PDB file of C-alpha atoms in Angstrom:
ATOM      1  CA  ASP A   1      10.773 161.767  24.266  1.00 49.00           C
ATOM      2  CA  ALA A   2      12.012 160.004  27.410  1.00 45.00           C
ATOM      3  CA  ALA A   3      10.046 162.432  29.584  1.00 46.00           C
ATOM      4  CA  ALA A   4       6.893 161.790  27.570  1.00 46.00           C
ATOM      5  CA  ALA A   5       7.359 158.047  27.950  1.00 44.00           C
ATOM      6  CA  ASP A   6       7.729 158.413  31.713  1.00 47.00           C
ATOM      7  CA  ASP A   7       4.524 160.420  31.849  1.00 50.00           C
ATOM      8  CA  ASP A   8       2.681 157.722  29.893  1.00 52.00           C
ATOM      9  CA  ASP A   9       3.923 155.037  32.283  1.00 52.00           C
ATOM     10  CA  ASP A  10       2.761 157.080  35.254  1.00 54.00           C
ATOM     11  CA  ASP A  11      -0.688 157.486  33.687  1.00 55.00           C
ATOM     12  CA  ASP A  12      -0.965 153.732  33.064  1.00 57.00           C
ATOM     13  CA  GLU A  13       0.034 152.930  36.613  1.00 56.00           C
ATOM     14  CA  PHE A  14      -2.484 155.450  37.939  1.00 56.00           C
ATOM     15  CA  CYS A  15      -5.264 153.880  35.863  1.00 59.00           C
ATOM     16  CA  ILE A  16      -4.418 150.395  37.123  1.00 60.00           C
ATOM     17  CA  ILE A  17      -4.489 151.560  40.737  1.00 62.00           C
ATOM     18  CA  SER A  18      -7.862 153.275  40.179  1.00 62.00           C
ATOM     19  CA  VAL A  19      -9.361 150.136  38.658  1.00 56.00           C
ATOM     20  CA  LYS A  20      -8.156 148.026  41.612  1.00 62.00           C
ATOM     21  CA  ARG A  21      -9.658 150.483  44.081  1.00 66.00           C
ATOM     22  CA  SER A  22     -12.992 150.430  42.221  1.00 62.00           C
ATOM     23  CA  VAL A  23     -13.102 146.641  42.221  1.00 55.00           C
ATOM     24  CA  THR A  24     -12.277 146.559  45.939  1.00 64.00           C
ATOM     25  CA  GLU A  25     -15.078 149.040  46.730  1.00 65.00           C
ATOM     26  CA  VAL A  26     -17.559 147.022  44.710  1.00 55.00           C
ATOM     27  CA  LEU A  27     -16.663 143.833  46.524  1.00 60.00           C
ATOM     28  CA  ARG A  28     -17.023 145.548  49.895  1.00 65.00           C
ATOM     29  CA  SER A  29     -20.310 147.288  49.055  1.00 58.00           C
ATOM     30  CA  PRO A  30     -23.301 146.783  51.477  1.00 54.00           C
ATOM     31  CA  SER A  31     -25.513 145.416  48.703  1.00 50.00           C
ATOM     32  CA  ARG A  32     -23.289 142.373  48.217  1.00 48.00           C
ATOM     33  CA  SER A  33     -22.951 141.723  51.911  1.00 47.00           C
ATOM     34  CA  GLY A  34     -26.717 142.066  52.277  1.00 48.00           C
ATOM     35  CA  GLY A  35     -27.218 139.625  49.410  1.00 47.00           C
ATOM     36  CA  GLU A  36     -24.895 137.164  51.060  1.00 47.00           C
ATOM     37  CA  SER A  37     -26.731 137.528  54.347  1.00 47.00           C
ATOM     38  CA  SER A  38     -30.067 137.138  52.629  1.00 48.00           C
ATOM     39  CA  GLY A  39     -28.756 134.092  50.826  1.00 49.00           C
ATOM     40  CA  GLY A  40     -27.604 132.666  54.117  1.00 51.00           C
ATOM     41  CA  GLY A  41     -31.035 133.428  55.577  1.00 51.00           C
ATOM     42  CA  GLY A  42     -32.635 131.558  52.661  1.00 50.00           C
ATOM     43  CA  ARG A  43     -30.434 128.587  53.323  1.00 56.00           C
ATOM     44  CA  GLY A  44     -31.376 128.759  57.003  1.00 54.00           C
ATOM     45  CA  GLN A  45     -35.097 128.851  56.186  1.00 57.00           C
ATOM     46  CA  GLY A  46     -34.661 125.888  53.821  1.00 55.00           C
ATOM     47  CA  THR A  47     -32.953 123.953  56.608  1.00 58.00           C
ATOM     48  CA  LYS A  48     -35.771 124.799  59.066  1.00 57.00           C
ATOM     49  CA  ARG A  49     -38.406 123.714  56.510  1.00 59.00           C
ATOM     50  CA  ARG A  50     -36.650 120.401  55.921  1.00 61.00           C
ATOM     51  CA  ARG A  51     -36.484 119.820  59.665  1.00 60.00           C
ATOM     52  CA  SER A  52     -40.203 120.610  60.105  1.00 58.00           C
ATOM     53  CA  LEU A  53     -41.147 118.284  57.257  1.00 55.00           C
ATOM     54  CA  ALA A  54     -39.004 115.535  58.709  1.00 55.00           C
ATOM     55  CA  SER A  55     -40.745 115.912  62.081  1.00 59.00           C
ATOM     56  CA  GLN A  56     -44.214 115.527  60.540  1.00 59.00           C
ATOM     57  CA  PRO A  57     -45.557 111.950  60.249  1.00 57.00           C
ATOM     58  CA  SER A  58     -45.810 110.483  56.786  1.00 58.00           C
ATOM     59  CA  PRO A  59     -49.261 109.635  55.301  1.00 53.00           C
ATOM     60  CA  GLN A  60     -48.404 105.916  55.419  1.00 55.00           C
ATOM     61  CA  SER A  61     -47.625 106.029  59.142  1.00 53.00           C
ATOM     62  CA  ALA A  62     -50.736 108.123  59.862  1.00 51.00           C
ATOM     63  CA  SER A  63     -52.967 105.694  57.968  1.00 51.00           C
ATOM     64  CA  ALA A  64     -51.320 102.738  59.696  1.00 51.00           C
ATOM     65  CA  SER A  65     -51.965 104.238  63.148  1.00 55.00           C
ATOM     66  CA  SER A  66     -55.617 105.129  62.447  1.00 58.00           C
ATOM     67  CA  PRO A  67     -58.148 102.315  63.005  1.00 57.00           C
ATOM     68  CA  ALA A  68     -59.454 100.599  59.877  1.00 57.00           C
ATOM     69  CA  PRO A  69     -63.173 101.033  59.082  1.00 54.00           C
ATOM     70  CA  PRO A  70     -65.372  98.024  59.848  1.00 50.00           C
ATOM     71  CA  ARG A  71     -65.889  95.622  56.978  1.00 54.00           C
ATOM     72  CA  LYS A  72     -69.346  95.174  55.549  1.00 48.00           C
ATOM     73  CA  ARG A  73     -70.865  91.737  55.421  1.00 50.00           C
ATOM     74  CA  ALA A  74     -70.824  90.091  52.026  1.00 47.00           C
ATOM     75  CA  ASN A  75     -74.584  89.367  52.066  1.00 48.00           C
ATOM     76  CA  ALA A  76     -75.603  92.712  53.566  1.00 48.00           C
ATOM     77  CA  VAL A  77     -77.835  94.844  51.316  1.00 51.00           C
ATOM     78  CA  GLN A  78     -78.577  98.538  51.666  1.00 51.00           C
ATOM     79  CA  LEU A  79     -82.339  99.193  51.426  1.00 53.00           C
ATOM     80  CA  LYS A  80     -84.360 102.315  51.908  1.00 55.00           C
ATOM     81  CA  ALA A  81     -87.445 102.299  54.119  1.00 55.00           C
ATOM     82  CA  PRO A  82     -90.463 100.486  52.606  1.00 62.00           C
ATOM     83  CA  PRO A  83     -92.592 103.117  50.803  1.00 72.00           C
ATOM     84  CA  TYR A  84     -95.937 102.266  52.393  1.00 78.00           C
ATOM     85  CA  ALA A  85     -98.201 104.890  53.923  1.00 77.00           C
ATOM     86  CA  ASP A  86     -99.468 102.724  56.788  1.00 83.00           C
ATOM     87  CA  ALA A  87     -96.994 102.524  59.686  1.00 86.00           C
ATOM     88  CA  ASP A  88     -98.073  98.986  60.618  1.00 89.00           C
ATOM     89  CA  VAL A  89     -97.468  97.749  57.054  1.00 89.00           C
ATOM     90  CA  ARG A  90     -94.028  99.394  56.975  1.00 88.00           C
ATOM     91  CA  GLN A  91     -93.089  97.747  60.269  1.00 90.00           C
ATOM     92  CA  ARG A  92     -94.196  94.303  59.125  1.00 91.00           C
ATOM     93  CA  VAL A  93     -92.391  94.559  55.802  1.00 92.00           C
ATOM     94  CA  GLN A  94     -89.225  95.916  57.431  1.00 91.00           C
ATOM     95  CA  ALA A  95     -89.099  92.925  59.779  1.00 92.00           C
ATOM     96  CA  HIS A  96     -88.984  90.574  56.785  1.00 94.00           C
ATOM     97  CA  VAL A  97     -86.469  92.819  55.025  1.00 93.00           C
ATOM     98  CA  ASP A  98     -84.061  92.453  57.942  1.00 91.00           C
ATOM     99  CA  GLU A  99     -84.438  88.672  57.797  1.00 92.00           C
ATOM    100  CA  LEU A 100     -84.314  88.172  54.014  1.00 94.00           C
ATOM    101  CA  SER A 101     -81.357  90.495  53.474  1.00 93.00           C
ATOM    102  CA  GLU A 102     -79.179  87.687  54.877  1.00 92.00           C
ATOM    103  CA  TRP A 103     -80.358  85.281  52.193  1.00 94.00           C
ATOM    104  CA  SER A 104     -78.367  84.631  49.042  1.00 93.00           C
ATOM    105  CA  VAL A 105     -79.652  85.666  45.626  1.00 94.00           C
ATOM    106  CA  GLY A 106     -80.181  82.025  44.663  1.00 94.00           C
ATOM    107  CA  ASP A 107     -82.370  81.362  47.717  1.00 95.00           C
ATOM    108  CA  LEU A 108     -84.386  84.526  47.064  1.00 96.00           C
ATOM    109  CA  LYS A 109     -85.069  83.457  43.487  1.00 95.00           C
ATOM    110  CA  ARG A 110     -86.166  79.988  44.612  1.00 95.00           C
ATOM    111  CA  LEU A 111     -88.521  81.596  47.122  1.00 96.00           C
ATOM    112  CA  LEU A 112     -90.060  83.903  44.518  1.00 96.00           C
ATOM    113  CA  GLU A 113     -90.349  81.115  41.952  1.00 95.00           C
ATOM    114  CA  ARG A 114     -92.139  78.920  44.492  1.00 95.00           C
ATOM    115  CA  ASN A 115     -94.786  81.652  44.834  1.00 96.00           C
ATOM    116  CA  GLY A 116     -95.101  82.568  41.144  1.00 93.00           C
ATOM    117  CA  GLN A 117     -93.351  85.935  41.398  1.00 94.00           C
ATOM    118  CA  ARG A 118     -90.864  87.533  39.038  1.00 92.00           C
ATOM    119  CA  LYS A 119     -87.165  86.862  39.656  1.00 91.00           C
ATOM    120  CA  THR A 120     -85.573  89.780  37.806  1.00 89.00           C
ATOM    121  CA  GLY A 121     -83.688  92.690  39.356  1.00 89.00           C
ATOM    122  CA  ASN A 122     -80.835  93.156  41.770  1.00 92.00           C
ATOM    123  CA  LYS A 123     -80.755  91.810  45.296  1.00 93.00           C
ATOM    124  CA  SER A 124     -82.397  94.905  46.780  1.00 91.00           C
ATOM    125  CA  ALA A 125     -85.416  94.495  44.486  1.00 91.00           C
ATOM    126  CA  LEU A 126     -85.661  90.776  45.234  1.00 94.00           C
ATOM    127  CA  VAL A 127     -85.496  91.342  48.992  1.00 94.00           C
ATOM    128  CA  LEU A 128     -88.165  94.059  48.949  1.00 92.00           C
ATOM    129  CA  LEU A 129     -90.518  91.985  46.786  1.00 94.00           C
ATOM    130  CA  ALA A 130     -90.118  88.861  48.920  1.00 95.00           C
ATOM    131  CA  ALA A 131     -90.471  90.866  52.148  1.00 94.00           C
ATOM    132  CA  GLU A 132     -93.701  92.483  50.977  1.00 93.00           C
ATOM    133  CA  CYS A 133     -95.189  89.166  49.883  1.00 95.00           C
ATOM    134  CA  ALA A 134     -94.122  87.462  53.121  1.00 95.00           C
ATOM    135  CA  ALA A 135     -95.807  90.198  55.175  1.00 94.00           C
ATOM    136  CA  LEU A 136     -98.936  90.855  53.093  1.00 93.00           C
ATOM    137  CA  GLY A 137     -99.336  87.853  50.772  1.00 94.00           C
ATOM    138  CA  ALA A 138     -98.260  86.951  47.243  1.00 95.00           C
ATOM    139  CA  ARG A 139     -98.904  89.587  44.607  1.00 94.00           C
ATOM    140  CA  PRO A 140    -101.673  88.652  42.146  1.00 94.00           C
ATOM    141  CA  LYS A 141    -101.450  88.766  38.375  1.00 93.00           C
ATOM    142  CA  CYS A 142    -102.514  91.886  36.533  1.00 93.00           C
ATOM    143  CA  ASN A 143    -106.301  92.169  36.467  1.00 90.00           C
ATOM    144  CA  ALA A 144    -106.259  93.700  32.965  1.00 92.00           C
ATOM    145  CA  CYS A 145    -104.035  91.322  30.962  1.00 92.00           C
ATOM    146  CA  SER A 146    -104.092  88.330  33.362  1.00 88.00           C
ATOM    147  CA  GLY A 147    -100.447  87.576  32.615  1.00 90.00           C
ATOM    148  CA  GLY A 148     -98.295  90.499  33.732  1.00 92.00           C
ATOM    149  CA  GLN A 149     -96.965  91.026  37.223  1.00 91.00           C
ATOM    150  CA  TYR A 150     -97.272  94.222  39.191  1.00 92.00           C
ATOM    151  CA  HIS A 151     -94.284  96.429  39.918  1.00 91.00           C
ATOM    152  CA  LEU A 152     -94.276  98.694  42.932  1.00 88.00           C
ATOM    153  CA  GLU A 153     -93.819 102.362  42.090  1.00 86.00           C
ATOM    154  CA  GLU A 154     -93.856 105.501  44.207  1.00 81.00           C
ATOM    155  CA  THR A 155     -95.875 108.518  43.071  1.00 79.00           C
ATOM    156  CA  ALA A 156     -96.982 111.789  44.592  1.00 78.00           C
ATOM    157  CA  ASP A 157    -100.255 110.126  45.607  1.00 73.00           C
ATOM    158  CA  GLY A 158     -98.535 107.170  47.291  1.00 75.00           C
ATOM    159  CA  VAL A 159     -97.778 103.590  46.304  1.00 80.00           C
ATOM    160  CA  VAL A 160     -99.106 102.381  42.937  1.00 89.00           C
ATOM    161  CA  TYR A 161     -98.756  98.960  41.296  1.00 93.00           C
ATOM    162  CA  CYS A 162     -98.074  99.082  37.537  1.00 93.00           C
ATOM    163  CA  CYS A 163     -98.085  96.252  35.001  1.00 94.00           C
ATOM    164  CA  ARG A 164     -95.370  96.274  32.346  1.00 91.00           C
ATOM    165  CA  GLY A 165     -96.723  93.480  30.177  1.00 91.00           C
ATOM    166  CA  PHE A 166     -95.412  89.949  29.693  1.00 90.00           C
ATOM    167  CA  PHE A 167     -94.114  87.479  27.104  1.00 87.00           C
ATOM    168  CA  ASP A 168     -96.734  85.094  25.704  1.00 82.00           C
ATOM    169  CA  ASP A 169     -94.700  82.336  24.031  1.00 80.00           C
ATOM    170  CA  THR A 170     -92.750  84.413  21.484  1.00 83.00           C
ATOM    171  CA  GLU A 171     -94.783  87.634  21.517  1.00 88.00           C
ATOM    172  CA  TYR A 172     -94.669  90.473  23.989  1.00 90.00           C
ATOM    173  CA  VAL A 173     -98.044  91.595  25.303  1.00 91.00           C
ATOM    174  CA  ILE A 174     -98.054  95.307  26.076  1.00 92.00           C
ATOM    175  CA  CYS A 175     -99.924  96.376  29.195  1.00 93.00           C
ATOM    176  CA  ARG A 176     -99.734  99.595  31.200  1.00 92.00           C
ATOM    177  CA  ALA A 177    -102.538  98.992  33.672  1.00 94.00           C
ATOM    178  CA  THR A 178    -102.260 100.351  37.203  1.00 92.00           C
ATOM    179  CA  ALA A 179    -103.831  99.307  40.479  1.00 92.00           C
ATOM    180  CA  SER A 180    -103.957 100.875  43.919  1.00 89.00           C
ATOM    181  CA  PHE A 181    -102.639  99.310  47.083  1.00 88.00           C
ATOM    182  CA  VAL A 182    -106.177  98.402  48.211  1.00 88.00           C
ATOM    183  CA  ASP A 183    -107.054  96.804  44.838  1.00 91.00           C
ATOM    184  CA  VAL A 184    -104.014  94.535  45.024  1.00 91.00           C
ATOM    185  CA  GLN A 185    -104.348  93.802  48.706  1.00 91.00           C
ATOM    186  CA  TRP A 186    -107.727  92.020  48.597  1.00 90.00           C
ATOM    187  CA  ARG A 187    -106.565  89.757  45.701  1.00 93.00           C
ATOM    188  CA  ARG A 188    -103.316  88.565  47.263  1.00 94.00           C
ATOM    189  CA  GLY A 189    -102.583  84.848  47.542  1.00 94.00           C
ATOM    190  CA  VAL A 190    -101.033  82.573  50.139  1.00 94.00           C
ATOM    191  CA  TRP A 191     -97.271  82.901  50.624  1.00 95.00           C
ATOM    192  CA  HIS A 192     -95.224  79.710  50.820  1.00 95.00           C
ATOM    193  CA  THR A 193     -91.756  79.471  52.347  1.00 92.00           C
ATOM    194  CA  VAL A 194     -88.748  77.430  51.275  1.00 93.00           C
ATOM    195  CA  GLU A 195     -85.778  76.076  53.154  1.00 91.00           C
ATOM    196  CA  ARG A 196     -82.742  78.309  53.107  1.00 89.00           C
ATOM    197  CA  THR A 197     -79.555  76.744  51.810  1.00 88.00           C
ATOM    198  CA  PRO A 198     -77.190  76.274  54.759  1.00 83.00           C
ATOM    199  CA  PRO A 199     -73.963  78.261  54.437  1.00 75.00           C
ATOM    200  CA  ARG A 200     -70.920  76.370  53.337  1.00 75.00           C
ATOM    201  CA  ARG A 201     -68.415  75.553  56.015  1.00 75.00           C
ATOM    202  CA  ARG A 202     -64.732  75.564  55.390  1.00 72.00           C
ATOM    203  CA  ALA A 203     -63.032  72.207  55.696  1.00 71.00           C
ATOM    204  CA  ALA A 204     -60.912  71.857  58.812  1.00 74.00           C
ATOM    205  CA  ALA A 205     -57.192  71.978  58.271  1.00 75.00           C
ATOM    206  CA  PRO A 206     -55.489  68.569  58.516  1.00 77.00           C
ATOM    207  CA  PRO A 207     -53.543  67.985  61.736  1.00 77.00           C
ATOM    208  CA  PRO A 208     -49.764  68.415  61.586  1.00 77.00           C
ATOM    209  CA  PRO A 209     -47.700  65.260  61.127  1.00 76.00           C
ATOM    210  CA  PRO A 210     -46.627  63.670  64.412  1.00 70.00           C
ATOM    211  CA  THR A 211     -43.085  64.069  65.593  1.00 72.00           C
ATOM    212  CA  VAL A 212     -40.687  61.133  65.973  1.00 65.00           C
ATOM    213  CA  ALA A 213     -41.141  61.052  69.754  1.00 63.00           C
ATOM    214  CA  ALA A 214     -44.938  61.145  69.480  1.00 65.00           C
ATOM    215  CA  ALA A 215     -44.948  58.385  66.874  1.00 64.00           C
ATOM    216  CA  ALA A 216     -42.666  56.219  69.018  1.00 64.00           C
ATOM    217  CA  THR A 217     -44.826  56.802  72.084  1.00 69.00           C
ATOM    218  CA  ALA A 218     -47.947  55.852  70.158  1.00 65.00           C
ATOM    219  CA  ALA A 219     -46.233  52.644  68.987  1.00 65.00           C
ATOM    220  CA  GLY A 220     -45.133  51.807  72.521  1.00 64.00           C
ATOM    221  CA  VAL A 221     -41.428  52.144  71.757  1.00 57.00           C
ATOM    222  CA  ALA A 222     -39.147  54.455  73.693  1.00 52.00           C
ATOM    223  CA  ALA A 223     -37.659  57.168  71.570  1.00 48.00           C
ATOM    224  CA  ALA A 224     -33.900  57.089  71.133  1.00 51.00           C
ATOM    225  CA  PRO A 225     -32.045  59.920  72.775  1.00 54.00           C
ATOM    226  CA  ALA A 226     -30.931  62.649  70.446  1.00 50.00           C
TER     227      ALA A 226
END
């Protein structure tokens, strides 16, 4: 029995030594060392990426260094070229467009009201209508209903003036008559001008209060030394 017990102890010791050797071989295997090296390489690449990102300028600094785009004028209006077939007519209308685009909407409406024209639409429509009338004459009333005003429209055949009706007291008179550029041109009226409202000027800032020495000098008294 004692001999059998000694043999069992020897077997247990041999198993423990084998397990230790296996664990040691696993820890020293090339796959683990390669993984560690690859992990170190990953950490190195992450460090390089952080350094490259730090060297690049931020969007805020890039936008601050780039020049700012020029500001548009408050009264400036974007208009397409006048849609007239004759080059001389386009040139004459465009000259008035350049001038009237600096006017305010209120001045444009006063100008159109003075000449019996409609005052509806955005600033681009008001400028184009006033420029055409200033170059060619005031637009006449519709020849069919005698109350509506012509609207300029572009078609495949060129410029056409169309009437859209008008309000007669409380009723709306429907009219869809059209007229060519030549038909409207020979019935145009005289165009009257109005004075443009001068632009408002900012009040000058008040002068700073005088210092004690300046006040004493103005009063003819010598200032006391500090």
